Amino acid sequence: DAKTTQPPSMDCAEGRAANLPCNHSTISGNEYVYWYRQIHSQGPQYIIHGLKNNETNEMASLIITEDRKSSTLILPHATLRDTAVYYCIVRVGNTGNQFYFGTGTSLTVIP
Amino acid sequence: GAVVSQHPSWVICKSGTSVKIECRSLDFQATTMFWYRQFPKQSLMLMATSNEGSKATYEQGVEKDKFLINHASLTLSTLTVTSAHPEDSSFYICSARDQGTSYNEQFFGPGTRLTVL
């Protein structure tokens, strides 16, 4: 699976949009981009995933560049409960293969 | 989404003892489950892939004789840390693959914090 690069930490004001970038320049054509988050001392929580089209669900939006070498997770209106470590992972297809976690981005939402 | 539970949520044991951690998929069947370990302020590290009815596949550097994995049913996988030592103290997390979804989503358990004295 391709490696990902994320900034180690970010701050965001409560109520504002949080934009979390992820670089995956070696991604291959059959690899999906997944986003999970982990609130302190809990298991990771699924947020969203996509292949090449932008995706949106009730939690977030995922914007994938046309060349698929990077993506951005957008939390439209960040709340204090969104403070967590956010992991961007790329994985082959929908086969259910293993996830290999990178270092993630620690997002702190500031009141 | 689907629910994965772990038991116990935390455990403290003496050095040299063995500890068993259970991972259950509560409302779906999971032929594949995964075990991760997470040290403080670090990311999750995949330890092994647990397949129902067959032997687990361990990641490089993970001792299969120390971390025994059993996946005897479609809803239960167990991880046994044998002869635990203080360096095994960590946060152990399992995940289960829901084959019923269109994209085989993985759901994670809440984790088990192991402290070895």
CSV table of N, CA and C in Angstrom, one decimal, chain A:
chain,number,residue,atom,x,y,z
A,1,ASP,N,0.8,-1.2,0.0
A,1,ASP,CA,0.0,0.0,0.0
A,1,ASP,C,0.9,1.2,0.0
A,2,ALA,N,0.3,2.3,-0.6
A,2,ALA,CA,1.1,3.5,-0.7
A,2,ALA,C,1.2,4.2,0.6
A,3,LYS,N,2.3,5.0,0.8
A,3,LYS,CA,2.5,5.7,2.0
A,3,LYS,C,1.8,7.1,1.9
A,4,THR,N,1.5,7.6,3.0
A,4,THR,CA,0.8,8.9,3.1
A,4,THR,C,1.6,9.9,3.9
A,5,THR,N,1.5,11.1,3.7
A,5,THR,CA,2.2,12.2,4.4
A,5,THR,C,1.1,13.2,4.9
A,6,GLN,N,1.1,13.4,6.2
A,6,GLN,CA,0.2,14.4,6.8
A,6,GLN,C,0.9,15.3,7.7
A,7,PRO,N,0.4,16.5,7.9
A,7,PRO,CA,1.1,17.4,8.9
A,7,PRO,C,0.8,16.8,10.2
A,8,PRO,N,1.8,17.0,11.1
A,8,PRO,CA,1.6,16.3,12.5
A,8,PRO,C,0.5,17.0,13.3
A,9,SER,N,0.3,18.2,13.1
A,9,SER,CA,-0.8,18.9,14.0
A,9,SER,C,-1.4,20.1,13.3
A,10,MET,N,-2.6,20.4,13.7
A,10,MET,CA,-3.3,21.6,13.1
A,10,MET,C,-4.3,22.1,14.2
A,11,ASP,N,-4.5,23.4,14.1
A,11,ASP,CA,-5.6,23.9,15.0
A,11,ASP,C,-6.7,24.5,14.1
A,12,CYS,N,-7.9,24.5,14.7
A,12,CYS,CA,-9.0,25.1,14.0
A,12,CYS,C,-9.9,25.7,15.0
A,13,ALA,N,-10.5,26.9,14.6
A,13,ALA,CA,-11.4,27.5,15.5
A,13,ALA,C,-12.8,26.8,15.4
A,14,GLU,N,-13.4,26.7,16.6
A,14,GLU,CA,-14.7,26.1,16.6
A,14,GLU,C,-15.7,26.8,15.7
A,15,GLY,N,-16.5,26.0,14.9
A,15,GLY,CA,-17.4,26.6,14.0
A,15,GLY,C,-16.9,26.8,12.6
A,16,ARG,N,-15.6,26.8,12.5
A,16,ARG,CA,-15.0,27.0,11.2
A,16,ARG,C,-14.7,25.7,10.5
A,17,ALA,N,-14.5,25.8,9.2
A,17,ALA,CA,-14.1,24.5,8.5
A,17,ALA,C,-12.7,24.1,8.8
A,18,ALA,N,-12.5,22.8,9.0
A,18,ALA,CA,-11.2,22.2,9.2
A,18,ALA,C,-10.8,21.5,7.9
A,19,ASN,N,-9.7,21.9,7.4
A,19,ASN,CA,-9.2,21.3,6.1
A,19,ASN,C,-7.9,20.5,6.4
A,20,LEU,N,-8.0,19.2,6.3
A,20,LEU,CA,-6.9,18.4,6.7
A,20,LEU,C,-6.3,17.8,5.4
A,21,PRO,N,-5.0,18.1,5.0
A,21,PRO,CA,-4.4,17.6,3.8
A,21,PRO,C,-3.7,16.3,4.0
A,22,CYS,N,-3.6,15.6,2.9
A,22,CYS,CA,-2.9,14.3,2.9
A,22,CYS,C,-2.2,14.1,1.5
A,23,ASN,N,-1.0,13.8,1.5
A,23,ASN,CA,-0.3,13.5,0.3
A,23,ASN,C,-0.1,12.0,0.1
A,24,HIS,N,-0.4,11.6,-1.1
A,24,HIS,CA,-0.2,10.1,-1.4
A,24,HIS,C,0.3,10.0,-2.8
A,25,SER,N,1.5,10.6,-3.1
A,25,SER,CA,2.0,10.7,-4.4
A,25,SER,C,2.2,9.4,-5.2
A,26,THR,N,2.4,8.3,-4.4
A,26,THR,CA,2.7,7.0,-5.0
A,26,THR,C,1.5,6.1,-5.1
A,27,ILE,N,0.3,6.7,-5.0
A,27,ILE,CA,-0.9,5.9,-5.0
A,27,ILE,C,-1.1,5.3,-6.4
A,28,SER,N,-1.6,4.1,-6.4
A,28,SER,CA,-1.8,3.4,-7.7
A,28,SER,C,-3.3,3.4,-8.0
A,29,GLY,N,-3.6,3.0,-9.2
A,29,GLY,CA,-4.9,3.2,-9.7
A,29,GLY,C,-6.0,2.5,-9.0
A,30,ASN,N,-5.7,1.4,-8.3
A,30,ASN,CA,-6.7,0.6,-7.7
A,30,ASN,C,-6.7,0.9,-6.1
A,31,GLU,N,-6.1,1.9,-5.7
A,31,GLU,CA,-6.0,2.2,-4.3
A,31,GLU,C,-7.0,3.3,-3.9
A,32,TYR,N,-7.8,3.0,-2.9
A,32,TYR,CA,-8.7,4.0,-2.3
A,32,TYR,C,-8.1,4.8,-1.3
A,33,VAL,N,-8.7,6.0,-1.0
A,33,VAL,CA,-8.2,6.9,0.1
A,33,VAL,C,-9.3,6.8,1.2
A,34,TYR,N,-8.8,6.4,2.4
A,34,TYR,CA,-9.7,6.3,3.5
A,34,TYR,C,-9.3,7.3,4.6
A,35,TRP,N,-10.3,7.8,5.3
A,35,TRP,CA,-10.0,8.6,6.5
A,35,TRP,C,-10.7,8.0,7.7
A,36,TYR,N,-9.9,7.9,8.7
A,36,TYR,CA,-10.4,7.5,10.1
A,36,TYR,C,-9.9,8.6,11.1
A,37,ARG,N,-10.6,8.6,12.2
A,37,ARG,CA,-10.1,9.5,13.3
A,37,ARG,C,-10.1,8.7,14.6
A,38,GLN,N,-9.2,9.1,15.5
A,38,GLN,CA,-9.1,8.5,16.8
A,38,GLN,C,-9.2,9.5,17.9
A,39,ILE,N,-10.2,9.5,18.6
A,39,ILE,CA,-10.3,10.3,19.8
A,39,ILE,C,-9.5,9.6,20.9
A,40,HIS,N,-8.9,10.4,21.8
A,40,HIS,CA,-8.0,9.9,22.8
A,40,HIS,C,-8.5,8.6,23.5
A,41,SER,N,-7.7,7.6,23.4
A,41,SER,CA,-7.9,6.3,24.1
A,41,SER,C,-9.2,5.6,23.7
A,42,GLN,N,-9.5,5.8,22.4
A,42,GLN,CA,-10.6,5.1,21.8
A,42,GLN,C,-10.2,4.4,20.5
A,43,GLY,N,-11.0,3.5,20.0
A,43,GLY,CA,-10.7,2.9,18.7
A,43,GLY,C,-10.9,3.9,17.6
A,44,PRO,N,-10.3,3.7,16.4
A,44,PRO,CA,-10.5,4.6,15.3
A,44,PRO,C,-11.9,4.5,14.8
A,45,GLN,N,-12.4,5.6,14.3
A,45,GLN,CA,-13.7,5.8,13.8
A,45,GLN,C,-13.7,6.1,12.3
A,46,TYR,N,-14.4,5.4,11.5
A,46,TYR,CA,-14.5,5.6,10.1
A,46,TYR,C,-15.1,7.0,9.8
A,47,ILE,N,-14.5,7.7,8.8
A,47,ILE,CA,-15.1,9.0,8.4
A,47,ILE,C,-15.7,8.9,7.0
A,48,ILE,N,-14.8,8.6,6.1
A,48,ILE,CA,-15.2,8.7,4.7
A,48,ILE,C,-14.1,8.0,3.8
A,49,HIS,N,-14.4,7.6,2.6
A,49,HIS,CA,-13.4,7.1,1.7
A,49,HIS,C,-13.8,7.4,0.3
A,50,GLY,N,-12.9,7.3,-0.7
A,50,GLY,CA,-13.1,7.6,-2.1
A,50,GLY,C,-12.0,7.0,-3.0
A,51,LEU,N,-12.3,7.0,-4.2
A,51,LEU,CA,-11.4,6.5,-5.2
A,51,LEU,C,-10.8,7.7,-6.0
A,52,LYS,N,-11.7,8.4,-6.7
A,52,LYS,CA,-11.2,9.5,-7.5
A,52,LYS,C,-12.2,10.6,-7.5
A,53,ASN,N,-13.5,10.4,-7.3
A,53,ASN,CA,-14.5,11.4,-7.2
A,53,ASN,C,-14.6,12.0,-5.8
A,54,ASN,N,-15.0,13.2,-5.7
A,54,ASN,CA,-15.2,13.8,-4.4
A,54,ASN,C,-16.4,13.2,-3.7
A,55,GLU,N,-16.3,13.0,-2.4
A,55,GLU,CA,-17.3,12.3,-1.7
A,55,GLU,C,-17.8,13.2,-0.5
A,56,THR,N,-19.0,13.1,-0.2
A,56,THR,CA,-19.6,13.8,1.0
A,56,THR,C,-20.5,12.9,1.8
A,57,ASN,N,-20.4,12.9,3.1
A,57,ASN,CA,-21.4,12.3,3.9
A,57,ASN,C,-21.8,13.2,5.1
A,58,GLU,N,-22.4,12.6,6.0
A,58,GLU,CA,-22.9,13.5,7.1
A,58,GLU,C,-21.8,14.0,8.0
A,59,MET,N,-20.7,13.4,7.9
A,59,MET,CA,-19.5,13.8,8.8
A,59,MET,C,-18.6,14.8,8.1
A,60,ALA,N,-18.3,14.5,6.8
A,60,ALA,CA,-17.2,15.3,6.2
A,60,ALA,C,-17.3,15.2,4.7
A,61,SER,N,-16.4,15.9,4.0
A,61,SER,CA,-16.3,15.9,2.6
A,61,SER,C,-14.8,15.5,2.3
A,62,LEU,N,-14.7,14.7,1.2
A,62,LEU,CA,-13.3,14.3,0.8
A,62,LEU,C,-13.1,14.8,-0.6
A,63,ILE,N,-12.1,15.6,-0.8
A,63,ILE,CA,-11.7,16.2,-2.1
A,63,ILE,C,-10.4,15.5,-2.5
A,64,ILE,N,-10.5,14.9,-3.7
A,64,ILE,CA,-9.3,14.2,-4.2
A,64,ILE,C,-8.9,14.9,-5.5
A,65,THR,N,-7.6,15.2,-5.6
A,65,THR,CA,-7.1,16.0,-6.8
A,65,THR,C,-7.2,15.1,-8.0
A,66,GLU,N,-7.2,15.7,-9.1
A,66,GLU,CA,-7.4,15.0,-10.4
A,66,GLU,C,-6.4,13.9,-10.6
A,67,ASP,N,-5.1,14.2,-10.2
A,67,ASP,CA,-4.1,13.3,-10.4
A,67,ASP,C,-4.0,12.3,-9.3
A,68,ARG,N,-4.9,12.4,-8.3
A,68,ARG,CA,-5.0,11.5,-7.1
A,68,ARG,C,-3.8,11.5,-6.2
A,69,LYS,N,-2.9,12.4,-6.4
A,69,LYS,CA,-1.7,12.4,-5.5
A,69,LYS,C,-1.9,13.1,-4.2
A,70,SER,N,-3.0,13.7,-4.0
A,70,SER,CA,-3.3,14.3,-2.7
A,70,SER,C,-4.8,14.4,-2.5
A,71,SER,N,-5.2,14.6,-1.3
A,71,SER,CA,-6.6,14.7,-0.9
A,71,SER,C,-6.7,15.6,0.3
A,72,THR,N,-7.9,16.1,0.5
A,72,THR,CA,-8.2,17.0,1.7
A,72,THR,C,-9.5,16.5,2.3
A,73,LEU,N,-9.5,16.3,3.6
A,73,LEU,CA,-10.7,16.0,4.4
A,73,LEU,C,-11.2,17.3,4.9
A,74,ILE,N,-12.5,17.6,4.7
A,74,ILE,CA,-13.1,18.8,5.2
A,74,ILE,C,-14.2,18.5,6.2
A,75,LEU,N,-14.0,19.1,7.4
A,75,LEU,CA,-15.0,19.0,8.4
A,75,LEU,C,-15.7,20.4,8.3
A,76,PRO,N,-16.9,20.5,7.9
A,76,PRO,CA,-17.4,21.8,7.5
A,76,PRO,C,-17.6,22.8,8.7
A,77,HIS,N,-18.0,22.3,9.8
A,77,HIS,CA,-18.2,23.2,11.0
A,77,HIS,C,-17.6,22.5,12.2
A,78,ALA,N,-16.4,22.7,12.4
A,78,ALA,CA,-15.7,21.9,13.5
A,78,ALA,C,-16.2,22.2,14.9
A,79,THR,N,-16.4,21.2,15.7
A,79,THR,CA,-16.8,21.4,17.1
A,79,THR,C,-15.7,20.8,18.0
A,80,LEU,N,-15.8,21.1,19.2
A,80,LEU,CA,-14.8,20.7,20.2
A,80,LEU,C,-14.7,19.1,20.2
A,81,ARG,N,-15.8,18.4,19.9
A,81,ARG,CA,-15.7,17.0,19.8
A,81,ARG,C,-15.0,16.4,18.6
A,82,ASP,N,-14.6,17.3,17.7
A,82,ASP,CA,-13.8,16.8,16.5
A,82,ASP,C,-12.4,16.8,16.8
A,83,THR,N,-12.0,17.2,18.0
A,83,THR,CA,-10.6,17.2,18.4
A,83,THR,C,-10.1,15.7,18.5
A,84,ALA,N,-9.2,15.3,17.6
A,84,ALA,CA,-8.8,13.9,17.5
A,84,ALA,C,-7.6,13.8,16.6
A,85,VAL,N,-7.0,12.6,16.5
A,85,VAL,CA,-6.0,12.4,15.5
A,85,VAL,C,-6.7,11.8,14.2
A,86,TYR,N,-6.4,12.4,13.1
A,86,TYR,CA,-7.0,12.0,11.8
A,86,TYR,C,-6.0,11.3,11.0
A,87,TYR,N,-6.4,10.1,10.5
A,87,TYR,CA,-5.5,9.3,9.7
A,87,TYR,C,-6.0,9.2,8.3
A,88,CYS,N,-5.1,9.4,7.4
A,88,CYS,CA,-5.4,9.2,6.0
A,88,CYS,C,-4.6,7.9,5.5
A,89,ILE,N,-5.4,7.0,4.9
A,89,ILE,CA,-4.8,5.7,4.6
A,89,ILE,C,-5.2,5.4,3.2
A,90,VAL,N,-4.3,4.8,2.4
A,90,VAL,CA,-4.6,4.3,1.1
A,90,VAL,C,-4.5,2.8,1.1
A,91,ARG,N,-5.4,2.2,0.4
A,91,ARG,CA,-5.5,0.7,0.4
A,91,ARG,C,-6.1,0.2,-0.9
A,92,VAL,N,-5.6,-0.9,-1.3
A,92,VAL,CA,-6.0,-1.5,-2.5
A,92,VAL,C,-7.5,-1.9,-2.5
A,93,GLY,N,-8.2,-1.4,-3.4
A,93,GLY,CA,-9.5,-1.8,-3.7
A,93,GLY,C,-10.5,-1.9,-2.6
A,94,ASN,N,-11.5,-2.7,-2.7
A,94,ASN,CA,-12.5,-3.0,-1.7
A,94,ASN,C,-12.3,-4.4,-1.2
A,95,THR,N,-11.1,-4.9,-1.2
A,95,THR,CA,-10.9,-6.3,-0.8
A,95,THR,C,-10.9,-6.5,0.7
A,96,GLY,N,-10.9,-5.4,1.5
A,96,GLY,CA,-10.8,-5.6,2.9
A,96,GLY,C,-9.4,-6.0,3.4
A,97,ASN,N,-8.4,-5.6,2.6
A,97,ASN,CA,-7.0,-5.8,3.1
A,97,ASN,C,-6.7,-4.9,4.3
A,98,GLN,N,-5.6,-5.2,4.8
A,98,GLN,CA,-5.2,-4.5,6.1
A,98,GLN,C,-5.0,-3.0,5.9
A,99,PHE,N,-5.2,-2.3,7.0
A,99,PHE,CA,-4.9,-0.9,7.0
A,99,PHE,C,-3.5,-0.7,7.6
A,100,TYR,N,-2.7,0.1,7.0
A,100,TYR,CA,-1.4,0.5,7.6
A,100,TYR,C,-1.5,1.9,7.9
A,101,PHE,N,-1.5,2.2,9.2
A,101,PHE,CA,-1.7,3.6,9.7
A,101,PHE,C,-0.4,4.4,9.6
A,102,GLY,N,-0.5,5.6,9.2
A,102,GLY,CA,0.7,6.5,9.3
A,102,GLY,C,0.6,7.3,10.6
A,103,THR,N,1.3,8.4,10.6
A,103,THR,CA,1.4,9.1,11.9
A,103,THR,C,0.2,10.0,12.1
A,104,GLY,N,-0.6,10.4,11.1
A,104,GLY,CA,-1.8,11.1,11.3
A,104,GLY,C,-1.6,12.6,11.6
A,105,THR,N,-2.7,13.3,11.6
A,105,THR,CA,-2.7,14.7,12.0
A,105,THR,C,-3.5,14.9,13.3
A,106,SER,N,-2.9,15.5,14.3
A,106,SER,CA,-3.6,15.8,15.5
A,106,SER,C,-4.3,17.1,15.4
A,107,LEU,N,-5.6,17.1,15.3
A,107,LEU,CA,-6.4,18.3,15.1
A,107,LEU,C,-6.9,18.8,16.5
A,108,THR,N,-6.7,20.0,16.8
A,108,THR,CA,-7.2,20.6,18.0
A,108,THR,C,-8.2,21.7,17.6
A,109,VAL,N,-9.5,21.5,18.1
A,109,VAL,CA,-10.5,22.6,17.8
A,109,VAL,C,-10.5,23.5,19.0
A,110,ILE,N,-10.3,24.8,18.7
A,110,ILE,CA,-10.1,25.8,19.8
A,110,ILE,C,-11.5,26.5,20.0
A,111,PRO,N,-11.9,26.7,21.2
A,111,PRO,CA,-13.2,27.4,21.4
A,111,PRO,C,-13.1,28.9,21.0
